[in-house]
Each structure stands twice: as C-alpha cells, then as structure tokens.
Short mmCIF file of C-alpha atoms in Angstrom, two decimals:
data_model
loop_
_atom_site.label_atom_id
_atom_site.label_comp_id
_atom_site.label_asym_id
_atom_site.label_seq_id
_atom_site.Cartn_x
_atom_site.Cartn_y
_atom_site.Cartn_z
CA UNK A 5 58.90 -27.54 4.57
CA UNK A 6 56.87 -25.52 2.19
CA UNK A 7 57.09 -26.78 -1.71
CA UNK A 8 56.94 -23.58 -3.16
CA UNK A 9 60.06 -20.71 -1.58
CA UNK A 10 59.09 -17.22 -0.71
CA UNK A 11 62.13 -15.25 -1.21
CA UNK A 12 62.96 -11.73 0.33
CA UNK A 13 66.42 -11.21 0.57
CA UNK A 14 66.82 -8.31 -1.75
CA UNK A 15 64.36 -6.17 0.16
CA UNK A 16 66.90 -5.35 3.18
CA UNK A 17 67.50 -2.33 1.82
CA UNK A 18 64.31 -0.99 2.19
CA UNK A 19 62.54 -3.05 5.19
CA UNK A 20 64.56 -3.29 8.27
CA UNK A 21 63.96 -6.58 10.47
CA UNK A 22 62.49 -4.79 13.15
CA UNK A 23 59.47 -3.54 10.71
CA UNK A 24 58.26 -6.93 10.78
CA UNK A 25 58.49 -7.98 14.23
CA UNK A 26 56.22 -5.20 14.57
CA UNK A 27 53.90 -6.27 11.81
CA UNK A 28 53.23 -9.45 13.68
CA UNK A 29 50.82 -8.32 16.42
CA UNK A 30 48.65 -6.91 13.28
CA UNK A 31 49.32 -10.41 11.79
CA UNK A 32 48.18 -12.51 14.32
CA UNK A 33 44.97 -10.25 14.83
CA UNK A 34 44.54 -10.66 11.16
CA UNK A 35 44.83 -14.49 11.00
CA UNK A 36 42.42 -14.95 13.95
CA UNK A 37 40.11 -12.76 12.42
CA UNK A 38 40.54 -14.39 9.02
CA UNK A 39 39.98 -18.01 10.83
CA UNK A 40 37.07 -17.60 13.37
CA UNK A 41 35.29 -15.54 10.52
CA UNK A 42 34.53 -12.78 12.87
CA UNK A 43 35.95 -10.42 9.60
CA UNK A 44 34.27 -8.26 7.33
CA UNK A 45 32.96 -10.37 4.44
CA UNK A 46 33.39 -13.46 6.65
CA UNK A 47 30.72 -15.52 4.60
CA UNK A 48 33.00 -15.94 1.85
CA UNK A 49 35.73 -17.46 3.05
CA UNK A 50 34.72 -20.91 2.60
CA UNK A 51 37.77 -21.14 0.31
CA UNK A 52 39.61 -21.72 3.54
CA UNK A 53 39.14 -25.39 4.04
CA UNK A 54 37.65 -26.31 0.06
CA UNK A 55 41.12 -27.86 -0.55
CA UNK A 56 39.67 -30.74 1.93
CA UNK A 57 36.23 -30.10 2.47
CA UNK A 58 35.51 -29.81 -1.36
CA UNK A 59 32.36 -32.07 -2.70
CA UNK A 60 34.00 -35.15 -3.44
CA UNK A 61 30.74 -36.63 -5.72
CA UNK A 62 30.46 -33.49 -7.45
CA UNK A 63 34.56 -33.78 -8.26
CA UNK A 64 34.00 -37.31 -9.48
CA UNK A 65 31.13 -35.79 -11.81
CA UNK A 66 33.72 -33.53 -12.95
CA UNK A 67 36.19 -36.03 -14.09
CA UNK A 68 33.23 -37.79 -15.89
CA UNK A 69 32.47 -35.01 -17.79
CA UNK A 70 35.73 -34.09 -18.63
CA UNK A 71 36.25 -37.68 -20.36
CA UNK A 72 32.40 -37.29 -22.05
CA UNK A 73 33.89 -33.75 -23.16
CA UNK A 74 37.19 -35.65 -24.76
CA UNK A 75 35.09 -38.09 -26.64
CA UNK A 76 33.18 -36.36 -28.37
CA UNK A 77 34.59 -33.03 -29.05
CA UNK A 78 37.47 -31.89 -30.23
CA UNK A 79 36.98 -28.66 -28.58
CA UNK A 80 35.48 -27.31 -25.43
CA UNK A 81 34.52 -22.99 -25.48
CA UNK A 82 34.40 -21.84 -22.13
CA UNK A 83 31.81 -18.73 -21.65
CA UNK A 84 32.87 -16.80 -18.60
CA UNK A 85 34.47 -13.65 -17.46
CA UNK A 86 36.74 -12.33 -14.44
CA UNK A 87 36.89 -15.39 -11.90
CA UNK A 88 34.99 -17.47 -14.18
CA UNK A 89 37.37 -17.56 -16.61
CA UNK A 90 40.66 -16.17 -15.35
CA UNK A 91 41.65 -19.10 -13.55
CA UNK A 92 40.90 -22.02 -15.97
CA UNK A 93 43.49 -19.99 -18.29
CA UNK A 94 45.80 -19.61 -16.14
CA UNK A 95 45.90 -23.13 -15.29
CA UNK A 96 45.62 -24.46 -18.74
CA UNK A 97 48.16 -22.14 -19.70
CA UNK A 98 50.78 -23.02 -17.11
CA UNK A 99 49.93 -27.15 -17.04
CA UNK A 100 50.26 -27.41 -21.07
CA UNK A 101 52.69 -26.61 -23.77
CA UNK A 102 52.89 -22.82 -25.17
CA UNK A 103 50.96 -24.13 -28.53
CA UNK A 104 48.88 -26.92 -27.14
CA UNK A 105 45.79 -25.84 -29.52
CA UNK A 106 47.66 -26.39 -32.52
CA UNK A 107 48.99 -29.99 -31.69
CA UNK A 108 47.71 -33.00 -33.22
CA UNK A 109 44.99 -34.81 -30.97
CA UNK A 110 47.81 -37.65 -30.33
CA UNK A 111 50.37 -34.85 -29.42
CA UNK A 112 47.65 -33.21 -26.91
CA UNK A 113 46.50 -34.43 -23.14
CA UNK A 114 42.76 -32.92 -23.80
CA UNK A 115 40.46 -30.93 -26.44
CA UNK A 116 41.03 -27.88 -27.29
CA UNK A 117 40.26 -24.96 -24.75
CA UNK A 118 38.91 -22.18 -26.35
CA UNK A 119 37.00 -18.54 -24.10
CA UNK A 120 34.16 -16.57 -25.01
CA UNK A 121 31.92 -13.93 -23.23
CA UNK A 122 34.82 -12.23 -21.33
CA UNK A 123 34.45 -8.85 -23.65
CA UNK A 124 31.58 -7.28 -25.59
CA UNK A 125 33.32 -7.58 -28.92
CA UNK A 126 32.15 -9.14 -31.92
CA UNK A 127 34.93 -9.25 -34.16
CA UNK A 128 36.39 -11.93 -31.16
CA UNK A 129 33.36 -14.03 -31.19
CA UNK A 130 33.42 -13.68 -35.26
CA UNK A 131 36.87 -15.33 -34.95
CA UNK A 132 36.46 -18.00 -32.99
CA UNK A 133 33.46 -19.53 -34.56
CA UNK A 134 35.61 -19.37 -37.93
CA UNK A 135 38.34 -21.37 -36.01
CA UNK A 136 35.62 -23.79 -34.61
CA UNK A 137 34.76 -24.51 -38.33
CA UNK A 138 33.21 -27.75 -38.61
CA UNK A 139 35.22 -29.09 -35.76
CA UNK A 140 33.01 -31.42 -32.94
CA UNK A 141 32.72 -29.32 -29.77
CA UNK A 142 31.15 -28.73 -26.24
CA UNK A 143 30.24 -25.22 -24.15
CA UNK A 144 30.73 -24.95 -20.38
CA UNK A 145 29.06 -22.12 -19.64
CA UNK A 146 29.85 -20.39 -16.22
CA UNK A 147 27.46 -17.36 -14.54
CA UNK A 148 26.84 -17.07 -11.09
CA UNK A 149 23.14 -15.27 -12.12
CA UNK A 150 23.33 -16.44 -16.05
CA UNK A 151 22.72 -12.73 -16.55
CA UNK A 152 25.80 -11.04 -16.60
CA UNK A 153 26.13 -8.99 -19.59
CA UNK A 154 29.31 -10.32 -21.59
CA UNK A 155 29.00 -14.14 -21.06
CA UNK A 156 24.98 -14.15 -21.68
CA UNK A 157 25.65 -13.02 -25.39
CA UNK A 158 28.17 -15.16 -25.72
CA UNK A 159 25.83 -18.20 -24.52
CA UNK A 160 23.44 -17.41 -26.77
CA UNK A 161 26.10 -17.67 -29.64
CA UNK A 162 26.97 -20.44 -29.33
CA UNK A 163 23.76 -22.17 -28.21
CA UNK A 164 22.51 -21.54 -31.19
CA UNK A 165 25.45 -22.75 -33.21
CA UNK A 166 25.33 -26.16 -31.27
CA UNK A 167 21.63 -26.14 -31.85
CA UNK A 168 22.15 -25.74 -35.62
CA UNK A 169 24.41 -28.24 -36.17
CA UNK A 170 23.33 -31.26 -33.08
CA UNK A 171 19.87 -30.13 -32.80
CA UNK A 172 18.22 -28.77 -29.72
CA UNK A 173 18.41 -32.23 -27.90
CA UNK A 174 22.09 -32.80 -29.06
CA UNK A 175 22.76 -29.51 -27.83
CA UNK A 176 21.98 -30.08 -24.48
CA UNK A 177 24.08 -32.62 -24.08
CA UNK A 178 26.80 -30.89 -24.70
CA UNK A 179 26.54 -28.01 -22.41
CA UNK A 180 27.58 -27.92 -19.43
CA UNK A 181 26.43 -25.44 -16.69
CA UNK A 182 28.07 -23.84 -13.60
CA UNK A 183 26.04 -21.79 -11.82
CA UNK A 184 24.41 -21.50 -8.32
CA UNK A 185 22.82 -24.49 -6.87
CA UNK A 186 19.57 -22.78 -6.42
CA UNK A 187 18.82 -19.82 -8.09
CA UNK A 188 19.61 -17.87 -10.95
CA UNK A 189 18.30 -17.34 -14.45
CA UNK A 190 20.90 -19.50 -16.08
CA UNK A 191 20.24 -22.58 -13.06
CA UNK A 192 16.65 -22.10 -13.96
CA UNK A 193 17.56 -22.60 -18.06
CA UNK A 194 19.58 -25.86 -16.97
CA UNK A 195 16.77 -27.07 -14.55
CA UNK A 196 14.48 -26.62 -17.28
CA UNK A 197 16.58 -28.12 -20.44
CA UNK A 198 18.48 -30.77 -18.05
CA UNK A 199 21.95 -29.32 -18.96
CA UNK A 200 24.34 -31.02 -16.63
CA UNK A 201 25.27 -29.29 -13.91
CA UNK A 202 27.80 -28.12 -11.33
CA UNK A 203 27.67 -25.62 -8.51
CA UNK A 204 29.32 -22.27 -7.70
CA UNK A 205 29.76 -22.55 -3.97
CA UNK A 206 27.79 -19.86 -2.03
CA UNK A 207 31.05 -19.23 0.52
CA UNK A 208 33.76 -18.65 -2.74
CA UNK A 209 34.08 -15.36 -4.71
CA UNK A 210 34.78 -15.66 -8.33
CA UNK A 211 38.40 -14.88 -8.07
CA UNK A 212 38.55 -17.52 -5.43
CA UNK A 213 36.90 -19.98 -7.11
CA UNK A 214 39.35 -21.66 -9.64
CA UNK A 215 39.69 -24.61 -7.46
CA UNK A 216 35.83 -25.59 -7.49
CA UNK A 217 34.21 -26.66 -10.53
CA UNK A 218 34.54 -22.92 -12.29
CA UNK A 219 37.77 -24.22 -12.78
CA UNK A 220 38.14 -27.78 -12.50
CA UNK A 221 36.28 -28.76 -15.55
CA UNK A 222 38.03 -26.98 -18.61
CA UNK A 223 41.28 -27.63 -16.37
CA UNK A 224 40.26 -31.67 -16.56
CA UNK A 225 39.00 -31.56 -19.75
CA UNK A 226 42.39 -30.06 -20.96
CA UNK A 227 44.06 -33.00 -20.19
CA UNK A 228 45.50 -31.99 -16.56
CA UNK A 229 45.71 -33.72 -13.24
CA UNK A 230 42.78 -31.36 -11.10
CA UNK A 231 43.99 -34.50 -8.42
CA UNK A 232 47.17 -33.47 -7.82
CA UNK A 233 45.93 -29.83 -8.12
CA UNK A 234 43.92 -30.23 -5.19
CA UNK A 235 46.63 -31.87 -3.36
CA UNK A 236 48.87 -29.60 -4.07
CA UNK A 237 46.17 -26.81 -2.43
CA UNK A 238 45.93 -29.11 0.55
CA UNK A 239 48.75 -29.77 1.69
CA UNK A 240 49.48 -25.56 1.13
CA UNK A 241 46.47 -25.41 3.63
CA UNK A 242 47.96 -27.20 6.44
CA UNK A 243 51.41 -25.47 5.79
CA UNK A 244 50.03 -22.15 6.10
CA UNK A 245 48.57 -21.86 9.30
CA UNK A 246 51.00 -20.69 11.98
CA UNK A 247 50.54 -16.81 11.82
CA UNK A 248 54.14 -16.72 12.85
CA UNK A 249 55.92 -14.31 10.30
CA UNK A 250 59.17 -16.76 10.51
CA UNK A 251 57.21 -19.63 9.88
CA UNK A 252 54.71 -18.49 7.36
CA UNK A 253 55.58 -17.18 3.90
CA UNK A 254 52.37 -16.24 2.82
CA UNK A 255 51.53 -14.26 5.74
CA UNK A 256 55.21 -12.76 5.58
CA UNK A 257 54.92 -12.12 2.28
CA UNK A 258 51.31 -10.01 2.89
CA UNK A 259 53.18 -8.46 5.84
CA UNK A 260 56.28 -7.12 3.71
CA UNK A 261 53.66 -5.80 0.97
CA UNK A 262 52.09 -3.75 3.65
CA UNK A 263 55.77 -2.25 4.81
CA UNK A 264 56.27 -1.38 1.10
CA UNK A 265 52.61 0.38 0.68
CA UNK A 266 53.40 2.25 4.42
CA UNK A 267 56.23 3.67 2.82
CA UNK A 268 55.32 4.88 -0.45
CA UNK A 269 55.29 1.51 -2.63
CA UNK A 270 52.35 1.85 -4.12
CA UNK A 271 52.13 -0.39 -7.38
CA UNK A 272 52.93 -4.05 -7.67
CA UNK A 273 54.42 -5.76 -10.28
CA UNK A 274 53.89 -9.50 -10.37
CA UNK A 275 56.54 -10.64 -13.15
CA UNK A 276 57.15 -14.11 -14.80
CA UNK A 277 59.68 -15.08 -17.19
CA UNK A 278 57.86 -17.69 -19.06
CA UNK A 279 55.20 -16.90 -21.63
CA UNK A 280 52.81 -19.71 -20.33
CA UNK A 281 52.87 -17.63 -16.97
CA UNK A 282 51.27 -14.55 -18.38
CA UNK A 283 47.61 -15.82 -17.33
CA UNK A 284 49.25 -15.97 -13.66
CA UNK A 285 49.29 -12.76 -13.62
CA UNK A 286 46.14 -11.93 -14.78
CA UNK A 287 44.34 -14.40 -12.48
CA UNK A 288 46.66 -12.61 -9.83
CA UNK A 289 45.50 -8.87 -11.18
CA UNK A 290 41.85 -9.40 -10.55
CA UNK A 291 42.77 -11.70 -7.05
CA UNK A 292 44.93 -9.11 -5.68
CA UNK A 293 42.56 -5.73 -7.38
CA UNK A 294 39.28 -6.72 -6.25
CA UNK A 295 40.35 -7.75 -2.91
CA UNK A 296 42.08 -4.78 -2.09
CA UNK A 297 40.97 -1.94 -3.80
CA UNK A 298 38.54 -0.41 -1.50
CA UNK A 299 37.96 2.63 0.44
CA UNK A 300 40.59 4.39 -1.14
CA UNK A 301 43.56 2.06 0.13
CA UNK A 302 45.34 -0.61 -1.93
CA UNK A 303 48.52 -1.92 -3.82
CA UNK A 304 47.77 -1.62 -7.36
CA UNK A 305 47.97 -4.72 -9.31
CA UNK A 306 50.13 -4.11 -12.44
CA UNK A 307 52.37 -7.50 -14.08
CA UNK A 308 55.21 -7.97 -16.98
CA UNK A 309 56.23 -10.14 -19.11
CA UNK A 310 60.12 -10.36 -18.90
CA UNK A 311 62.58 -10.58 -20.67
CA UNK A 312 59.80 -8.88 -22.99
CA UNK A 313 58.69 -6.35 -21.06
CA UNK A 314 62.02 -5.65 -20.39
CA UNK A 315 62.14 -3.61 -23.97
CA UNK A 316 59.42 -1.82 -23.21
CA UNK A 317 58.78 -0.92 -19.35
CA UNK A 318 62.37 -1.76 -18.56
CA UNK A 319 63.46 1.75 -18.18
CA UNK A 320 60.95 3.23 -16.65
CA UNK A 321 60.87 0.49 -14.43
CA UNK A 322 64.78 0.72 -13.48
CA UNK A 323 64.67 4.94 -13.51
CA UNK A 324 61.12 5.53 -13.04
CA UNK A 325 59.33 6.67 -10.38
CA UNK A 326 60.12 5.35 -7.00
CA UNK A 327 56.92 3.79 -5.88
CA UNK A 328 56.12 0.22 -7.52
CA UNK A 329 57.76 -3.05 -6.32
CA UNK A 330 57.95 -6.75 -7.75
CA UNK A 331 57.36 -10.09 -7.01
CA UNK A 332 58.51 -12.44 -8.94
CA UNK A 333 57.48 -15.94 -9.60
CA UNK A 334 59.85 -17.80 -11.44
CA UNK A 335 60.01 -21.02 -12.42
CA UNK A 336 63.17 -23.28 -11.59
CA UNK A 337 62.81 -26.04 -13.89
CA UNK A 338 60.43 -25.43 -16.78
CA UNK A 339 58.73 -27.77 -18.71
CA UNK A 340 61.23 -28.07 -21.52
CA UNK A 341 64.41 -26.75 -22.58
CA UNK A 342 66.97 -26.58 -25.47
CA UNK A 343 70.55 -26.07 -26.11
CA UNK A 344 71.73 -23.18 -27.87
CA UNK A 345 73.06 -23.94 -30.87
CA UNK A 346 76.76 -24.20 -31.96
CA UNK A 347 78.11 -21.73 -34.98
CA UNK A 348 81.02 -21.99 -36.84
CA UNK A 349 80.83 -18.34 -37.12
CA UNK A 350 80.23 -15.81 -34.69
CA UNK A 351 78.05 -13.44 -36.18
CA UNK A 352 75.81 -12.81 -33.86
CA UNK A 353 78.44 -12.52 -31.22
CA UNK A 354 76.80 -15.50 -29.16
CA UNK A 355 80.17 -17.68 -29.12
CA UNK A 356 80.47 -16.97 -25.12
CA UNK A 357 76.81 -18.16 -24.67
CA UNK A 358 77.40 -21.84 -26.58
CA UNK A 359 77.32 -24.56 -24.03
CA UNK A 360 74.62 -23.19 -22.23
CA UNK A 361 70.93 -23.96 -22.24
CA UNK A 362 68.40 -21.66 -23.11
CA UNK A 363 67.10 -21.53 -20.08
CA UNK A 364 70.33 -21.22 -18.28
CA UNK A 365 70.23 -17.54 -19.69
CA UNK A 366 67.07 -17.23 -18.82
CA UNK A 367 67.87 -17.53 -15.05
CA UNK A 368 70.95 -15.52 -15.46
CA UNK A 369 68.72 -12.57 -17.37
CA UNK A 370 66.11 -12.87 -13.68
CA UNK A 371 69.26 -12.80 -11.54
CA UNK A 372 70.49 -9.77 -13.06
CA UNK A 373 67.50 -8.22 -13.64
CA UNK A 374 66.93 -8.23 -10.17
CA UNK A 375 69.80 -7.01 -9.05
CA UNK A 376 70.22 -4.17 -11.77
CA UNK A 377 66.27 -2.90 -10.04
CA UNK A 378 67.23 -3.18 -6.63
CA UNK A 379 70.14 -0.68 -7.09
CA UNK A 380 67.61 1.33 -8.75
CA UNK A 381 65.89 1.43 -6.08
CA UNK A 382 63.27 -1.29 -6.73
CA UNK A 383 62.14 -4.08 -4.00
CA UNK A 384 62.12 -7.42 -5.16
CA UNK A 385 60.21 -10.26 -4.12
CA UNK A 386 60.58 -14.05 -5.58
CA UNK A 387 57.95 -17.02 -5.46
CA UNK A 388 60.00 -19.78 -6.62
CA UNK A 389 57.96 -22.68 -7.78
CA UNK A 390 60.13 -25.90 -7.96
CA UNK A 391 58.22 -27.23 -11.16
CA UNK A 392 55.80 -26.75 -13.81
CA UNK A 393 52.80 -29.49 -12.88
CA UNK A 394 49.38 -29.17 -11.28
CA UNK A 395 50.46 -30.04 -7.70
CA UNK A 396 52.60 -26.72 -7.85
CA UNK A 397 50.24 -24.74 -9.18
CA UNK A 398 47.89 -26.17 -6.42
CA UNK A 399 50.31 -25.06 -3.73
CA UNK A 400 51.05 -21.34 -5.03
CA UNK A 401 47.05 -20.68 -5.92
CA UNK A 402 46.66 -21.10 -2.31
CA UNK A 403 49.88 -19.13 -1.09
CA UNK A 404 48.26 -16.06 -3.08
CA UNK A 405 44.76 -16.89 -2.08
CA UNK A 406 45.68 -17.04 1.97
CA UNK A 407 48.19 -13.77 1.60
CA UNK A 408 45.09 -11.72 -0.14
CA UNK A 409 43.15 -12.78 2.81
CA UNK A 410 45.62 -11.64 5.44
CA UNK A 411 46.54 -8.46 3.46
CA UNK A 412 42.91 -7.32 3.22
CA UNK A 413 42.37 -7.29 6.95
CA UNK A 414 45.75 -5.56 7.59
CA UNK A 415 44.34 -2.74 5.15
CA UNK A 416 41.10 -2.86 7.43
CA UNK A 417 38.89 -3.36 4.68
CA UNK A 418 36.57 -6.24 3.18
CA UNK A 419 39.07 -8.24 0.91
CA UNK A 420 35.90 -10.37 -0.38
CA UNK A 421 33.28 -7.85 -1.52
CA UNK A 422 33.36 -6.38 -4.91
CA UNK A 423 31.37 -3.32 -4.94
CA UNK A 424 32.74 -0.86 -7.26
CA UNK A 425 32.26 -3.26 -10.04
CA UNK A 426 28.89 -2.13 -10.36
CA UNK A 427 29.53 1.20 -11.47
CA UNK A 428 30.53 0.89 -14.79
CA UNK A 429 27.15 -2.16 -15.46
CA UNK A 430 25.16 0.85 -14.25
CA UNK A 431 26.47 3.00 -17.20
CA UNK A 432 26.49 0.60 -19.45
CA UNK A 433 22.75 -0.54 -19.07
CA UNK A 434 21.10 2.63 -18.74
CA UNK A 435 23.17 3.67 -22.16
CA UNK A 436 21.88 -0.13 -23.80
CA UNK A 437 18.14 1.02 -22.21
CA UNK A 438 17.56 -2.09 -20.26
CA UNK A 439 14.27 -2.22 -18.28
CA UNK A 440 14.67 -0.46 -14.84
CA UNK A 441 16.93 1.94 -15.97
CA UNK A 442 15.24 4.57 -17.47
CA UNK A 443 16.06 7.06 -14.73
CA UNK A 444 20.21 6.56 -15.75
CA UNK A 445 19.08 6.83 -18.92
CA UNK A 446 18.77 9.93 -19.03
CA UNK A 447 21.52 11.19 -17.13
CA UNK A 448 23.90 9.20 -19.35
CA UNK A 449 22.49 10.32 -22.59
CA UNK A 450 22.75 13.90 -21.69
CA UNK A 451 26.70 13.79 -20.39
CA UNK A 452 26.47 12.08 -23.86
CA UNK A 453 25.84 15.15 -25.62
CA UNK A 454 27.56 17.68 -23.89
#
C-alpha cells in the first residue's frame, strides 16, 4: 500500500472511467519505453534506480561533511540555481520549522541554510552578506560547468569573503563543491585548490537531482534525516512499477493530467495549504515546466498558496476561465498545531470556531475549497501526504519524479532535455559582450535602439 494517497474523486465530472481505460495502452507503451530506455532523452534517466543504486561512500562523505559543516559554522550559503537549488529548499523548508533561521542553535537541528547565485541581483547578495555579519560559515557551491552565469558571481562573492576573513587556505576548507566528476571549469578550480568534493551524476538532470548530493548536503547539514529520505524514495520505487492505471497512482495521476490537457485544461495549479510547502511548488514548477514544455505541447506549471492565495486568485480561479486544474498536496498531520483560543467576548464572531484546532479549520477551509471549485467547474486533484518528515518527502519526490517521466512520453516529446533555456543566456551574453558573441552583439544592441 502506497504511503502517500493519490486522490481523484472530484474529477468524475469531467473524466469519465472509460477515458482511462483507454489511456492505458498509451501507458503501458510509455512505461516500457520509460524502463528499457529506448525513449527520447533515455541517458538521463538514471534517476530511475538512484534511490538504491545511489553511491553509498560518496553518501557517507556527505554525512561527514554535513557534521564538519555543523561544527564549525553557524551557517552554510548554498550557490546554485534551478535544480541546484530548488530542491534543497524545498526540502529544508518542508523538514524544519517555518522560522528555523531565527532559532537559537539549541532550538535548531543544523546551521543555518542560507541561497545565493539563483538571480543576477545585487541588492540580494548585499543583504545576505549583512545578515552573515561576523557569523562562522561554509559555501557549497553547486554548477554542473562552474560557469553558469548567476551562481559564478555569486561564488566569487563569497570566496572572497571567506578568503578575507579564514585566509585562502581556511577558505578551502570550507567550501564544498558539487560539480561533474570530470570536467568542468568549477571541477577543475576544486581539483586544483583541493575543495572537497561531490559529484553531479552524468544520468540525472538538475531538476531530478535533489536526491544526489545537489541536495543531500544542505538537506544534512540542516539538521534532517537524508536516511530516511532515501528510504522513503525507495521504497516509492518499488511501489511504482506496475503500469497498471488501478494499481499505480503516479502513472494514473500522469494519465488523468493528459485527459484534462486533451480537453482544454491547459494550466496546472499545484496548491498547498502550509507555508513551509511553498518551495514544493517551486521545485514542482521547474520539474513539471522543463520536462514538458516542448514542441509547442505542455500543461503549464502555475502553484498557490491557499488559504492566501485564496484573496487574491480566488476568484478568478472559481469564475475564471475554464481551462486550469489543481492538484493538491495537503498535508494530514502537520508538524505542529494550536488551539484556538477561548474569548469571553465574541468580537470577532469566532465563538462557533472555539474548541477546534487551528488546523482543524484548516482542513475544513481545503474541503470546501475544493468543493466550492469543482462546481465552478474546476478539476481537483489531492496528494495526501500522511506526515511532515523526510521519509514522506522521499516517497512524494519520487511520485512526481516517475509521473513527469510517464507524462513526457505520453506528450511524445523528450521530458529530460532542456533546450529552450538557452535562448534567453544567448541574449543575455551577447548584450554583457562575452567572448564569442560578438555576432549577437550586434543584433541585440540594434533591437536595443529601435
């Protein structure tokens, strides 16, 4: 029985029963394809198997790390951006409490997590070295190439700060490089200045990658159980593997999402109702956009933030246009809760709600929610996860991770290539005048003027 429950219920009225016992010759096709690599993009789709064929001496190095990180910092930055980033915060975010930065180092599991090099802007980087102050701290710095635009700067920041204040020798010993295990500008830096190192796998995208060391380390040196994370992913692996739609949520759930595109559902909402869960969808955005949006074709990836959102989207969202749907993952029993408190008074007109727990309401506000949007006309979806801990998280990463896979090859496309993302570097470098560009260069400049 799978730990995490796919829920679809309050689709009926839009996707018949028959629709899917259709969908499941296209399934199967999918899954075999998916499985004997014979796919489109199949090189990178070692992810797969990682939850048990993952380096187990490199993971050990990991957890070393992580404990050299916690004794002598206070604070770990973590230079990344997309898949080298998204999914350490979303983990971190989910496994800890809302606030954990601001606890006292008793009160807290791990150092500080802070990100850098996942935007161009300097005001951000300006900030965070005034919140780093004086405090003791590390860098795990994670580029494929080590030349990617955004992180690279943000490297160089921050090298230099550790320089200044540990000296070029101390500073080395507190970075910590993931990169590829081979080549690369920034594996060439760490060869050279014997950074400690750990490997991007050649077979995992970025947005597949949070369960390999892009992820692992600032997840372990957090504070959080990357053991039970990868157990969690495991045991997900050997649940989803029939390519039966009755006995496979993940593949059911990829099957109903291409039903809902078919007929005119277009846009995706992934929705959470718990603050902490706001990285899940961003991790989600980039897993779900990059894998599908090709050649025209795709569900576009779009989240909120409810109740919050609910003030804000809520209306378009219940009398809107008719072609987005949701999936929500909500969380059954969160990592705290509190009783509302009792009032002699009634001001507030909260008598009826006294007795109840915060997050009582909370599930009451989803319930309804989801039943005021399916009368507007709005499927619904539901991921329940049973608990907030890293075995959970281990399970539903993979849920999401296998249904992308699936889902790409139902759209006939390459769900593990990226190559629109070039586009905009192209721009942007012949605009900065970087070597090799000079051609662009021109080009730009001029639509520039005009």
């Amino acid at each position: 029985m799978a730990h995490i429950t796919f829920e679809s219920k309050d689709i009926a009225p839009f996707v018949a029963d028959h629709e899917l016992d259709e969908m499941q010759p296209l399934v199967t096709m999918a899954d075999q394809t998916l499985r004997n690599g014979t796919g489109a993009g199949a090189d990178y789709t070692d992810w797969i198997d990682w939850p048990e064929t993952y380096d187990k001496a490199e993971f050990d190095r990991i957890k070393k790390a992580a404990q050299k990180i916690k004794s002598e910092s206070k604070a770990l930055v973590v230079i990344g951006i997309g898949g080298s980033y998204l999914g350490a915060k979303m983990a971190i975010d989910f496994l800890h409490p809302m606030f954990s930065n601001e606890l006292s180092d008793e009160e807290r599991d791990g150092v500080k997590i802070y990100y850098a090099g996942n935007s161009t802007s300097a005001s951000y980087l300006n900030d965070l070295i005034r919140v780093l102050g004086d405090q003791d701290f590390s860098v795990n710095v994670i580029s494929k190439s080590g030349t990617t635009t955004e992180p690279s700067m943000a490297f160089r920041v921050f090298k230099q700060l550790l320089e200044k204040k540990y000296g070029e020798e101390g500073a080395k010993k507190r970075i910590y490089a993931t990169t590829d295990a081979n080549v690369g500008a920034l594996h060439g830096e760490a060869a050279l200045k014997n950074y400690e190192t750990f490997t991007i796998p050649d077979g995992i995208g970025g947005r597949f990658s949070v369960l390999t060391a892009v992820g692992l380390l600032p997840i372990a040196a957090s504070g959080a159980d990357i053991d039970a994370l990868m157990q969690g992913a495991a045991d997900a692996k050997n649940e989803y593997t029939d390519s039966d739609l009755k006995k496979n949520d993940a593949y059911k759930y990829a099957a109903i999402r291409r039903i809902l595109y078919d007929k005119g559902y277009t846009t995706e909402l992934l929705i959470n109702w718990e603050p902490s869960m706001q990285y899940l969808s961003e991790w989600w955005k980039q897993l779900m956009g990059e894998s599908e949006g090709k050649n025209q074709k795709g569900i576009y990836p779009s989240s909120a933030n409810y109740s919050t959102d609910l003030h804000s989207l809520g209306q378009y969202i219940q009398e809107g246009r008719r072609d987005l749907f949701e999936t929500v993952v909500k969380l059954d029993n969160p990592l705290s809760n509190l009783d509302l408190p009792i009032e002699a008074e009634n001001n507030d007109g909260l008598a009826y709600l006294e007795g109840k727990t915060i997050d009582e309401v909370n599930t009451k506000a989803f319930q309804g929610v989801v039943m005021a949007h399916v009368d507007g006309g709005v499927p619904n979806l539901a991921v329940h996860l049973p608990k907030q801990d890293a075995y959970t998280l281990g399970y539903m990463i993979y849920f999401f991770e296998m249904a992308v896979g699936i889902s790409g090859y139902l759209f006939g496309i390459n769900p593990f290539n990226q190559p629109g993302v070039e586009a905009y570097k192209t721009a942007m470098f012949a605009l900065l005048g970087k070597p090799g560009y000079e051609e662009q260069s021109k080009v730009y400049e001029n639509r520039l003027k005009k």
